[in-house]
Amino acid sequence: MSEDSAHGGASVTAVRSREQALARTFVALADTLVADYDVVDLLDQLVGASVSLLGVTAAGLLLDDQKGHLALVASSSEGTRLLEIFQLQNNEGPCLDCVRTGTAVTSADLEVDRERWPVFVPEALAAGFRSVTAVPLRLRDEIIGGLNMFSDTATLLGNDDRDLAQALADVATIGILQQRSTHRTSVLAEQLQHALNSRVVIEQAKGVLAERDQVSMEVAFATLRKHARDHNLKLGDVAFAVVRRSTDPGAIPPPPQ
Amino acid sequence: MTDRDRWVSLLRDAAGDVATQPQRIAELCVQMLGVTGAGISLVSDTGHRGVICATDDVSRRIEELQVTLGEGPCIDTIRTGAPVLVSDLHDRDDVAVWRWPTFMAAAADAGVRAVFAFPLRIGAIGLGALDMYRSRTGALDDEELSAALLGAEAAAVALLGLETSPDGALGDGADAGLGYQAQVHQASGMIMVQLGVTIEQAFLLLRARAFSSGRPLNGLAADVVERRLRFSSEDL
């Protein structure tokens, strides 16, 4: 076998497995959207899918809090540093630019974009990121947030990947707008408020489990998520029950040592 | 400037003075949302209930009735975490009308024709409700509803003192909204476990400590999260 065909064979396999991963992801998302889903669960699933499908290092979703600021609602990792970098973009950064302009904003190499975002870039570089892409969460004329992706290499997402990122952002928008609950209104402000408040419940629950198990916030979140998935419960419901103590916290096993 | 921006800046201007802020927010709702009156009550799951403010006698009556009876839109909105909207108190097809027979009869006697209740909450912390009424029937339109939701959020933040620094001025987090304060919420959860208290108590203890030590809430929360500071029974 020549080297060429060996290489070709490998890339065909790679393309096929990527297509399968794509199909699996969208089937799973579609399944979620037709069920009585939990918005934080869905958004958590989406940022995870962004990382695995697009090969980026980290991804986060920020939403307009309706008061002129962006607030983080889901992140592919719960590391404090990463959360800070997402949230830093309240003042300056690609995600803020993306939400303001309603278009995708990229930097293929943050090293050369230092002047573009003088506060954001040094922080992102210090955290080990080299390139960034942000795509908008768009609802007709309104921009309700952004999907923000970081890579540890100086690369730009290709056109196909950019389209895929936008498709994932669109699913997030639909997911936020379609949250159903008997008493909920169809007003955008309530959907956003509900999603953001759900995130606050998650933060409170992370604190409870981090202290109980003496672990990091990241491990506490993983514990919460594992319990929800193992028992087919909604992440938001589990988090709420932990904070309200309406469930025996002992029912949620600590992480293995 | 859009109407929403104007509303947000009005709510922001109401901030700063913790003592008068809830009353100010209720007054703004009356001025801007086409409601006759508005009031705020605290209702905790440990049973503490009290009227914080009301813009007129009917509003005060609505708050007091619910606090006394333990039923009404305010009680339901706290329980479900979703707004309760009754645009016509005499609409016999509205299930809400049947849910609180005593409250509804008394409210109708007081001249109330429509009532709307919004939960005051920060994550799993349930504080109480912002209630509004109309002396004529009619639903809130989408714009009024959105504004009311932001009003309720501002009232919750005001009541918890989330956006004020120890000297009462606006703190660092004031400009960044709730999401910015992830560590405050994480620290509250940790203190809950350290002291065996509710999330409300944990938050208030963190807040009290920030005041007494003259430190910003965010910095103190970071110390708790980084395990440089633990709360002990002496803080109770």
Short mmCIF file of C-alpha atoms in Angstrom, two decimals:
data_model
loop_
_atom_site.label_atom_id
_atom_site.label_comp_id
_atom_site.label_asym_id
_atom_site.label_seq_id
_atom_site.Cartn_x
_atom_site.Cartn_y
_atom_site.Cartn_z
CA MET A 1 0.00 0.00 0.00
CA SER A 2 1.44 3.36 -0.95
CA GLU A 3 1.73 6.08 1.64
CA ASP A 4 -0.86 8.14 -0.20
CA SER A 5 -3.60 5.57 -0.03
CA ALA A 6 -2.81 4.77 3.60
CA HIS A 7 -3.21 8.44 4.41
CA GLY A 8 -6.40 8.62 2.31
CA GLY A 9 -7.83 5.63 4.12
CA ALA A 10 -7.18 7.17 7.50
CA SER A 11 -8.80 10.45 6.56
CA VAL A 12 -11.87 8.70 5.13
CA THR A 13 -12.21 6.91 8.46
CA ALA A 14 -11.79 10.20 10.28
CA VAL A 15 -14.46 11.87 8.12
CA ARG A 16 -16.82 8.96 8.64
CA SER A 17 -16.40 8.90 12.41
CA ARG A 18 -16.88 12.65 12.52
CA GLU A 19 -20.07 12.33 10.48
CA GLN A 20 -21.27 9.69 12.88
CA ALA A 21 -20.43 11.89 15.85
CA LEU A 22 -22.31 14.77 14.21
CA ALA A 23 -25.34 12.63 13.52
CA ARG A 24 -25.31 11.27 17.08
CA THR A 25 -25.07 14.77 18.52
CA PHE A 26 -27.98 16.17 16.54
CA VAL A 27 -30.11 13.09 17.18
CA ALA A 28 -29.44 13.51 20.92
CA LEU A 29 -30.24 17.24 20.75
CA ALA A 30 -33.45 16.60 18.80
CA ASP A 31 -34.43 13.98 21.38
CA THR A 32 -33.89 16.50 24.14
CA LEU A 33 -35.86 19.25 22.42
CA VAL A 34 -39.02 17.16 21.97
CA ALA A 35 -38.97 15.98 25.58
CA ASP A 36 -39.65 17.92 28.77
CA TYR A 37 -36.06 19.07 29.01
CA ASP A 38 -34.08 21.16 31.36
CA VAL A 39 -32.45 24.24 29.85
CA VAL A 40 -29.15 24.03 31.75
CA ASP A 41 -28.87 20.37 30.80
CA LEU A 42 -29.38 21.19 27.13
CA LEU A 43 -26.88 24.05 27.16
CA ASP A 44 -24.36 21.90 29.01
CA GLN A 45 -24.80 19.23 26.33
CA LEU A 46 -24.30 21.88 23.63
CA VAL A 47 -21.03 23.27 24.93
CA GLY A 48 -19.77 19.70 25.33
CA ALA A 49 -20.74 18.98 21.72
CA SER A 50 -18.98 22.15 20.55
CA VAL A 51 -15.72 20.95 22.07
CA SER A 52 -15.93 17.38 20.78
CA LEU A 53 -17.21 18.18 17.28
CA LEU A 54 -15.15 21.27 16.55
CA GLY A 55 -11.97 20.13 18.26
CA VAL A 56 -11.70 23.34 20.27
CA THR A 57 -10.19 23.41 23.76
CA ALA A 58 -13.06 25.07 25.59
CA ALA A 59 -16.52 26.45 24.87
CA GLY A 60 -18.96 28.61 26.79
CA LEU A 61 -22.40 30.13 26.30
CA LEU A 62 -23.11 33.67 27.40
CA LEU A 63 -26.57 35.21 27.49
CA ASP A 64 -27.81 38.78 27.47
CA ASP A 65 -29.12 39.41 30.99
CA GLN A 66 -31.52 42.04 29.57
CA LYS A 67 -29.72 44.72 31.52
CA GLY A 68 -26.96 45.25 29.00
CA HIS A 69 -24.57 42.57 30.26
CA LEU A 70 -23.51 39.08 29.32
CA ALA A 71 -23.69 36.29 31.85
CA LEU A 72 -22.25 32.80 31.55
CA VAL A 73 -24.88 30.06 31.46
CA ALA A 74 -22.86 26.98 30.43
CA SER A 75 -19.20 26.07 30.12
CA SER A 76 -17.37 22.99 28.87
CA SER A 77 -15.22 23.11 31.97
CA GLU A 78 -15.99 24.58 35.38
CA GLY A 79 -12.42 25.71 36.02
CA THR A 80 -12.48 29.05 37.79
CA ARG A 81 -9.97 30.59 35.41
CA LEU A 82 -12.02 29.70 32.34
CA LEU A 83 -15.22 31.01 33.89
CA GLU A 84 -13.48 34.29 34.61
CA ILE A 85 -12.29 34.64 31.03
CA PHE A 86 -15.80 34.12 29.72
CA GLN A 87 -17.21 36.57 32.20
CA LEU A 88 -14.47 39.12 31.59
CA GLN A 89 -16.11 39.71 28.23
CA ASN A 90 -18.78 41.79 29.87
CA ASN A 91 -16.45 44.67 29.24
CA GLU A 92 -14.40 43.67 26.23
CA GLY A 93 -13.72 40.69 24.01
CA PRO A 94 -14.79 38.67 20.98
CA CYS A 95 -18.04 37.45 22.52
CA LEU A 96 -19.15 40.98 23.39
CA ASP A 97 -18.25 42.17 19.87
CA CYS A 98 -20.16 39.22 18.43
CA VAL A 99 -23.29 40.00 20.46
CA ARG A 100 -23.07 43.71 19.63
CA THR A 101 -22.61 43.20 15.89
CA GLY A 102 -24.69 40.03 15.50
CA THR A 103 -21.95 38.42 13.43
CA ALA A 104 -19.27 35.82 14.07
CA VAL A 105 -16.07 37.27 15.51
CA THR A 106 -12.77 35.43 15.29
CA SER A 107 -9.13 35.77 16.09
CA ALA A 108 -6.89 33.14 14.50
CA ASP A 109 -3.99 34.27 16.67
CA LEU A 110 -4.55 36.23 19.85
CA GLU A 111 -0.84 37.15 19.95
CA VAL A 112 -1.36 39.48 16.99
CA ASP A 113 -4.69 40.80 18.30
CA ARG A 114 -3.41 42.24 21.55
CA GLU A 115 -4.45 45.76 20.63
CA ARG A 116 -7.91 44.67 19.60
CA TRP A 117 -8.81 43.59 23.15
CA PRO A 118 -6.06 44.89 25.45
CA VAL A 119 -7.54 43.49 28.68
CA PHE A 120 -9.02 40.26 27.37
CA VAL A 121 -6.08 38.99 25.26
CA PRO A 122 -3.39 38.81 27.99
CA GLU A 123 -5.83 36.94 30.25
CA ALA A 124 -6.78 34.48 27.50
CA LEU A 125 -3.13 33.89 26.57
CA ALA A 126 -2.16 33.41 30.21
CA ALA A 127 -4.85 30.72 30.43
CA GLY A 128 -3.21 28.92 27.51
CA PHE A 129 -5.54 29.96 24.67
CA ARG A 130 -4.25 31.08 21.28
CA SER A 131 -7.34 31.52 19.10
CA VAL A 132 -11.00 32.30 19.59
CA THR A 133 -14.32 32.20 17.75
CA ALA A 134 -17.65 33.62 18.86
CA VAL A 135 -20.94 33.07 17.04
CA PRO A 136 -24.21 34.81 17.92
CA LEU A 137 -27.38 33.33 19.39
CA ARG A 138 -29.82 35.04 17.10
CA LEU A 139 -33.57 35.40 17.30
CA ARG A 140 -34.86 37.33 14.30
CA ASP A 141 -33.49 40.86 14.86
CA GLU A 142 -32.45 40.26 18.41
CA ILE A 143 -29.14 38.84 19.62
CA ILE A 144 -29.67 36.99 22.89
CA GLY A 145 -26.12 35.79 23.52
CA GLY A 146 -23.04 34.15 22.06
CA LEU A 147 -21.30 30.78 21.80
CA ASN A 148 -17.65 31.36 22.57
CA MET A 149 -14.93 28.84 21.67
CA PHE A 150 -11.24 28.81 22.53
CA SER A 151 -8.38 26.80 21.03
CA ASP A 152 -4.90 26.29 22.46
CA THR A 153 -3.44 26.53 18.95
CA ALA A 154 -3.36 29.44 16.49
CA THR A 155 -5.99 28.15 14.08
CA LEU A 156 -9.14 29.44 12.50
CA LEU A 157 -12.23 27.26 12.24
CA GLY A 158 -12.89 26.32 8.61
CA ASN A 159 -16.11 27.41 6.90
CA ASP A 160 -17.81 24.06 7.57
CA ASP A 161 -16.88 24.20 11.21
CA ARG A 162 -18.05 27.79 11.44
CA ASP A 163 -21.41 26.73 10.01
CA LEU A 164 -21.55 23.88 12.48
CA ALA A 165 -20.79 26.25 15.37
CA GLN A 166 -23.62 28.51 14.17
CA ALA A 167 -25.97 25.50 13.96
CA LEU A 168 -25.13 24.60 17.57
CA ALA A 169 -25.74 28.21 18.61
CA ASP A 170 -29.10 28.11 16.80
CA VAL A 171 -30.08 24.97 18.70
CA ALA A 172 -29.19 26.80 21.93
CA THR A 173 -31.46 29.69 20.92
CA ILE A 174 -34.33 27.33 20.16
CA GLY A 175 -33.74 25.48 23.41
CA ILE A 176 -33.88 28.67 25.46
CA LEU A 177 -37.05 29.88 23.74
CA GLN A 178 -38.86 26.57 23.90
CA GLN A 179 -38.50 25.91 27.63
CA ARG A 180 -41.84 24.72 28.73
CA SER A 181 -43.45 24.80 32.06
CA THR A 182 -47.11 25.06 32.91
CA HIS A 183 -47.02 28.61 34.19
CA ARG A 184 -44.31 30.05 32.00
CA THR A 185 -45.01 32.92 29.70
CA SER A 186 -43.64 33.15 26.18
CA VAL A 187 -41.82 36.39 26.90
CA LEU A 188 -38.14 36.33 25.95
CA ALA A 189 -37.16 38.17 29.14
CA GLU A 190 -38.59 35.35 31.22
CA GLN A 191 -36.88 32.62 29.21
CA LEU A 192 -33.52 34.36 29.60
CA GLN A 193 -34.10 35.09 33.27
CA HIS A 194 -35.06 31.48 33.88
CA ALA A 195 -31.96 30.13 32.11
CA LEU A 196 -29.66 32.50 33.99
CA ASN A 197 -31.31 31.83 37.33
CA SER A 198 -30.94 28.08 36.72
CA ARG A 199 -27.24 28.69 36.37
CA VAL A 200 -27.16 30.46 39.74
CA VAL A 201 -28.83 27.40 41.31
CA ILE A 202 -26.05 25.26 39.80
CA GLU A 203 -23.41 27.55 41.36
CA GLN A 204 -25.09 27.28 44.76
CA ALA A 205 -25.30 23.49 44.47
CA LYS A 206 -21.64 23.28 43.42
CA GLY A 207 -20.76 25.10 46.64
CA VAL A 208 -22.78 22.65 48.74
CA LEU A 209 -21.15 19.57 47.21
CA ALA A 210 -17.64 21.09 47.06
CA GLU A 211 -17.82 21.69 50.81
CA ARG A 212 -19.45 18.36 51.65
CA ASP A 213 -16.89 16.34 49.69
CA GLN A 214 -13.95 18.78 50.09
CA VAL A 215 -13.42 18.87 46.32
CA SER A 216 -13.02 21.56 43.65
CA MET A 217 -16.00 23.29 42.02
CA GLU A 218 -15.20 21.32 38.88
CA VAL A 219 -15.45 17.96 40.64
CA ALA A 220 -18.58 19.13 42.47
CA PHE A 221 -20.24 19.92 39.14
CA ALA A 222 -19.21 16.53 37.73
CA THR A 223 -20.77 14.85 40.79
CA LEU A 224 -24.00 16.76 40.24
CA ARG A 225 -24.12 15.94 36.55
CA LYS A 226 -23.28 12.27 37.02
CA HIS A 227 -26.04 11.87 39.58
CA ALA A 228 -28.55 13.54 37.25
CA ARG A 229 -27.54 11.36 34.30
CA ASP A 230 -27.33 8.11 36.27
CA HIS A 231 -30.85 8.61 37.57
CA ASN A 232 -32.33 10.21 34.49
CA LEU A 233 -33.07 13.40 36.41
CA LYS A 234 -32.86 16.99 35.23
CA LEU A 235 -29.63 18.70 36.21
CA GLY A 236 -31.51 21.82 37.31
CA ASP A 237 -33.89 19.78 39.49
CA VAL A 238 -31.03 17.92 41.17
CA ALA A 239 -29.19 21.19 41.82
CA PHE A 240 -32.33 22.81 43.25
CA ALA A 241 -33.02 19.81 45.49
CA VAL A 242 -29.44 19.89 46.79
CA VAL A 243 -29.65 23.57 47.74
CA ARG A 244 -33.18 23.34 49.18
CA ARG A 245 -32.25 20.10 50.93
CA SER A 246 -35.43 18.55 49.59
CA THR A 247 -33.31 15.54 48.77
CA ASP A 248 -31.03 13.75 51.17
CA PRO A 249 -27.58 14.97 50.08
CA GLY A 250 -26.32 11.52 51.08
CA ALA A 251 -28.32 10.18 48.14
CA ILE A 252 -25.76 11.81 45.85
CA PRO A 253 -22.57 9.78 46.14
CA PRO A 254 -19.28 11.66 46.51
CA PRO A 255 -16.73 11.23 43.72
CA PRO A 256 -14.51 8.13 43.97
CA GLN A 257 -11.28 8.85 45.83
CA MET B 1 -32.50 54.51 23.58
CA THR B 2 -35.07 51.72 23.64
CA ASP B 3 -37.76 51.48 26.28
CA ARG B 4 -35.97 48.58 27.88
CA ASP B 5 -32.75 50.55 28.24
CA ARG B 6 -34.70 53.39 29.79
CA TRP B 7 -36.38 51.01 32.23
CA VAL B 8 -33.06 49.41 33.19
CA SER B 9 -31.51 52.80 33.85
CA LEU B 10 -34.52 53.84 35.97
CA LEU B 11 -34.17 50.66 38.02
CA ARG B 12 -30.46 51.29 38.35
CA ASP B 13 -31.08 54.83 39.56
CA ALA B 14 -33.36 53.41 42.24
CA ALA B 15 -30.37 51.51 43.60
CA GLY B 16 -27.94 52.91 46.11
CA ASP B 17 -30.13 53.41 49.13
CA VAL B 18 -30.93 49.99 50.53
CA ALA B 19 -33.64 51.29 52.85
CA THR B 20 -35.82 52.96 50.22
CA GLN B 21 -34.98 50.90 47.16
CA PRO B 22 -37.85 48.35 47.27
CA GLN B 23 -40.40 51.14 47.72
CA ARG B 24 -38.81 53.04 44.85
CA ILE B 25 -39.00 49.99 42.56
CA ALA B 26 -42.68 49.47 43.44
CA GLU B 27 -43.37 53.15 42.63
CA LEU B 28 -41.55 52.84 39.31
CA CYS B 29 -43.74 49.86 38.39
CA VAL B 30 -46.84 51.97 39.02
CA GLN B 31 -45.49 54.87 36.97
CA MET B 32 -44.26 52.83 34.04
CA LEU B 33 -46.27 49.60 33.78
CA GLY B 34 -49.84 50.81 33.75
CA VAL B 35 -50.73 49.16 37.05
CA THR B 36 -52.72 50.83 39.83
CA GLY B 37 -50.53 49.74 42.70
CA ALA B 38 -47.62 47.51 43.64
CA GLY B 39 -46.21 45.96 46.78
CA ILE B 40 -43.47 43.64 47.97
CA SER B 41 -43.70 40.93 50.61
CA LEU B 42 -41.08 38.65 52.07
CA VAL B 43 -42.14 35.05 52.47
CA SER B 44 -39.55 32.51 53.49
CA ASP B 45 -39.98 28.76 53.58
CA THR B 46 -39.26 28.86 57.28
CA GLY B 47 -42.53 30.71 57.69
CA HIS B 48 -41.37 34.27 58.20
CA ARG B 49 -43.66 36.61 56.38
CA GLY B 50 -43.87 40.35 56.22
CA VAL B 51 -44.93 43.25 54.03
CA ILE B 52 -41.94 45.29 52.90
CA CYS B 53 -43.67 48.08 51.05
CA ALA B 54 -46.80 49.07 49.15
CA THR B 55 -47.63 52.05 46.99
CA ASP B 56 -51.23 52.49 48.16
CA ASP B 57 -53.77 51.17 50.66
CA VAL B 58 -55.19 48.56 48.29
CA SER B 59 -51.70 47.22 47.56
CA ARG B 60 -50.98 47.04 51.25
CA ARG B 61 -54.26 45.18 51.74
CA ILE B 62 -53.29 42.69 48.99
CA GLU B 63 -49.94 42.04 50.65
CA GLU B 64 -51.40 41.74 54.14
CA LEU B 65 -54.17 39.41 53.01
CA GLN B 66 -51.71 36.99 51.49
CA VAL B 67 -49.31 37.14 54.40
CA THR B 68 -52.20 36.51 56.80
CA LEU B 69 -54.12 33.93 54.77
CA GLY B 70 -51.09 32.10 53.42
CA GLU B 71 -52.78 31.95 50.03
CA GLY B 72 -52.78 34.06 46.90
CA PRO B 73 -50.74 34.76 43.79
CA CYS B 74 -47.73 35.88 45.83
CA ILE B 75 -47.61 32.56 47.72
CA ASP B 76 -47.98 30.61 44.47
CA THR B 77 -45.34 32.57 42.59
CA ILE B 78 -42.83 31.85 45.36
CA ARG B 79 -43.69 28.16 45.33
CA THR B 80 -43.46 27.71 41.55
CA GLY B 81 -40.80 30.30 40.74
CA ALA B 82 -42.94 31.48 37.82
CA PRO B 83 -45.11 34.59 37.46
CA VAL B 84 -48.80 34.32 38.32
CA LEU B 85 -50.96 36.45 36.06
CA VAL B 86 -54.67 36.93 36.65
CA SER B 87 -56.04 39.52 34.23
CA ASP B 88 -59.65 39.28 35.39
CA LEU B 89 -60.59 38.37 38.93
CA HIS B 90 -64.15 37.62 37.85
CA ASP B 91 -63.18 35.27 35.04
CA ARG B 92 -64.64 32.00 36.28
CA ASP B 93 -62.71 30.09 33.62
CA ASP B 94 -59.38 31.14 35.10
CA VAL B 95 -58.23 28.32 37.38
CA ALA B 96 -56.28 30.83 39.46
CA VAL B 97 -59.55 32.45 40.49
CA TRP B 98 -60.57 29.18 42.14
CA ARG B 99 -57.26 28.54 43.81
CA TRP B 100 -57.52 31.24 46.44
CA PRO B 101 -61.24 31.71 47.23
CA THR B 102 -60.76 33.79 50.38
CA PHE B 103 -58.05 35.99 48.95
CA MET B 104 -59.94 36.57 45.71
CA ALA B 105 -63.16 37.58 47.44
CA ALA B 106 -61.36 40.00 49.73
CA ALA B 107 -59.26 41.45 46.90
CA ALA B 108 -62.34 41.97 44.72
CA ASP B 109 -64.05 43.74 47.63
CA ALA B 110 -61.05 46.06 47.86
CA GLY B 111 -61.47 47.03 44.20
CA VAL B 112 -58.87 44.78 42.61
CA ARG B 113 -59.75 43.57 39.09
CA ALA B 114 -56.44 42.11 37.93
CA VAL B 115 -53.42 40.92 39.88
CA PHE B 116 -49.89 39.90 38.85
CA ALA B 117 -47.23 38.34 41.05
CA PHE B 118 -43.53 37.84 40.34
CA PRO B 119 -41.09 35.77 42.38
CA LEU B 120 -38.09 37.42 44.02
CA ARG B 121 -35.37 34.83 43.77
CA ILE B 122 -31.66 34.45 43.36
CA GLY B 123 -30.94 30.90 42.28
CA ALA B 124 -32.63 28.64 44.83
CA ILE B 125 -33.01 31.52 47.29
CA GLY B 126 -36.69 32.42 47.47
CA LEU B 127 -37.27 35.79 49.10
CA GLY B 128 -40.81 36.78 48.44
CA ALA B 129 -42.79 38.42 45.70
CA LEU B 130 -43.47 41.63 43.84
CA ASP B 131 -47.23 42.00 43.40
CA MET B 132 -49.08 44.45 41.17
CA TYR B 133 -52.77 45.09 40.74
CA ARG B 134 -55.11 46.91 38.40
CA SER B 135 -58.45 48.45 39.32
CA ARG B 136 -59.67 47.44 35.85
CA THR B 137 -59.38 44.11 34.09
CA GLY B 138 -56.62 43.58 31.55
CA ALA B 139 -53.45 41.57 31.00
CA LEU B 140 -49.93 42.98 31.03
CA ASP B 141 -48.69 43.21 27.45
CA ASP B 142 -45.37 41.59 26.55
CA GLU B 143 -43.41 44.77 27.11
CA GLU B 144 -44.98 45.39 30.52
CA LEU B 145 -44.44 41.77 31.47
CA SER B 146 -40.75 41.91 30.50
CA ALA B 147 -40.33 45.12 32.47
CA ALA B 148 -42.09 43.61 35.50
CA LEU B 149 -39.70 40.64 35.43
CA LEU B 150 -36.72 42.97 35.43
CA GLY B 151 -38.35 44.94 38.24
CA ALA B 152 -38.69 41.77 40.31
CA GLU B 153 -35.05 40.91 39.68
CA ALA B 154 -33.97 44.40 40.74
CA ALA B 155 -36.09 44.07 43.89
CA ALA B 156 -34.52 40.69 44.76
CA VAL B 157 -31.02 42.06 44.25
CA ALA B 158 -31.92 45.12 46.35
CA LEU B 159 -33.36 43.06 49.21
CA LEU B 160 -30.27 40.87 49.38
CA GLY B 161 -27.98 43.87 49.12
CA LEU B 162 -26.18 42.01 46.34
CA GLU B 163 -25.05 45.08 44.52
CA THR B 164 -24.00 47.32 47.34
CA SER B 165 -20.62 47.56 48.98
CA PRO B 166 -20.13 47.95 52.75
CA ASP B 167 -20.50 51.73 52.66
CA GLY B 168 -23.82 51.41 50.90
CA ALA B 169 -22.50 52.57 47.53
CA LEU B 170 -22.72 50.44 44.42
CA GLY B 171 -20.15 47.65 44.55
CA ASP B 172 -17.86 46.19 41.91
CA GLY B 173 -20.41 43.63 40.84
CA ALA B 174 -23.11 46.22 40.27
CA ASP B 175 -22.30 46.70 36.67
CA ALA B 176 -21.98 43.07 35.75
CA GLY B 177 -25.25 41.53 36.85
CA LEU B 178 -25.85 38.27 38.63
CA GLY B 179 -23.66 35.99 36.56
CA TYR B 180 -20.58 37.88 37.59
CA GLN B 181 -21.03 36.74 41.13
CA ALA B 182 -20.63 33.01 40.64
CA GLN B 183 -18.29 32.85 43.63
CA VAL B 184 -20.83 34.55 45.88
CA HIS B 185 -23.32 31.80 45.05
CA GLN B 186 -20.71 29.04 45.44
CA ALA B 187 -19.60 30.48 48.78
CA SER B 188 -23.23 30.61 49.99
CA GLY B 189 -23.55 26.90 49.20
CA MET B 190 -20.34 26.14 51.10
CA ILE B 191 -21.41 28.15 54.16
CA MET B 192 -24.72 26.24 54.14
CA VAL B 193 -22.76 23.05 54.78
CA GLN B 194 -20.23 24.63 57.18
CA LEU B 195 -22.98 25.87 59.48
CA GLY B 196 -25.90 23.58 58.68
CA VAL B 197 -28.15 26.53 57.75
CA THR B 198 -30.43 27.33 54.81
CA ILE B 199 -29.12 28.99 51.65
CA GLU B 200 -30.90 32.23 52.66
CA GLN B 201 -29.20 32.25 56.06
CA ALA B 202 -25.86 31.32 54.50
CA PHE B 203 -26.11 34.23 52.08
CA LEU B 204 -27.12 36.69 54.80
CA LEU B 205 -24.24 35.56 57.03
CA LEU B 206 -21.79 36.09 54.18
CA ARG B 207 -23.35 39.49 53.57
CA ALA B 208 -23.21 40.42 57.26
CA ARG B 209 -19.57 39.42 57.44
CA ALA B 210 -18.81 41.60 54.40
CA PHE B 211 -20.48 44.56 56.13
CA SER B 212 -18.83 44.03 59.51
CA SER B 213 -15.38 43.53 58.02
CA GLY B 214 -15.80 46.36 55.52
CA ARG B 215 -14.89 44.09 52.63
CA PRO B 216 -16.58 43.69 49.24
CA LEU B 217 -18.85 40.68 48.95
CA ASN B 218 -16.96 39.30 45.96
CA GLY B 219 -13.59 39.31 47.71
CA LEU B 220 -14.97 37.66 50.81
CA ALA B 221 -16.73 35.02 48.68
CA ALA B 222 -13.46 34.29 46.86
CA ASP B 223 -11.78 33.66 50.24
CA VAL B 224 -14.47 31.14 51.14
CA VAL B 225 -14.26 29.40 47.75
CA GLU B 226 -10.45 29.25 47.92
CA ARG B 227 -10.79 27.88 51.46
CA ARG B 228 -8.87 30.74 53.05
CA LEU B 229 -11.91 31.48 55.19
CA ARG B 230 -14.32 29.15 56.96
CA PHE B 231 -17.47 30.10 58.79
CA SER B 232 -17.85 28.62 62.26
CA SER B 233 -20.63 28.51 64.82
CA GLU B 234 -19.33 31.84 66.18
CA ASP B 235 -20.66 33.48 63.03
CA LEU B 236 -24.20 32.40 63.86
#
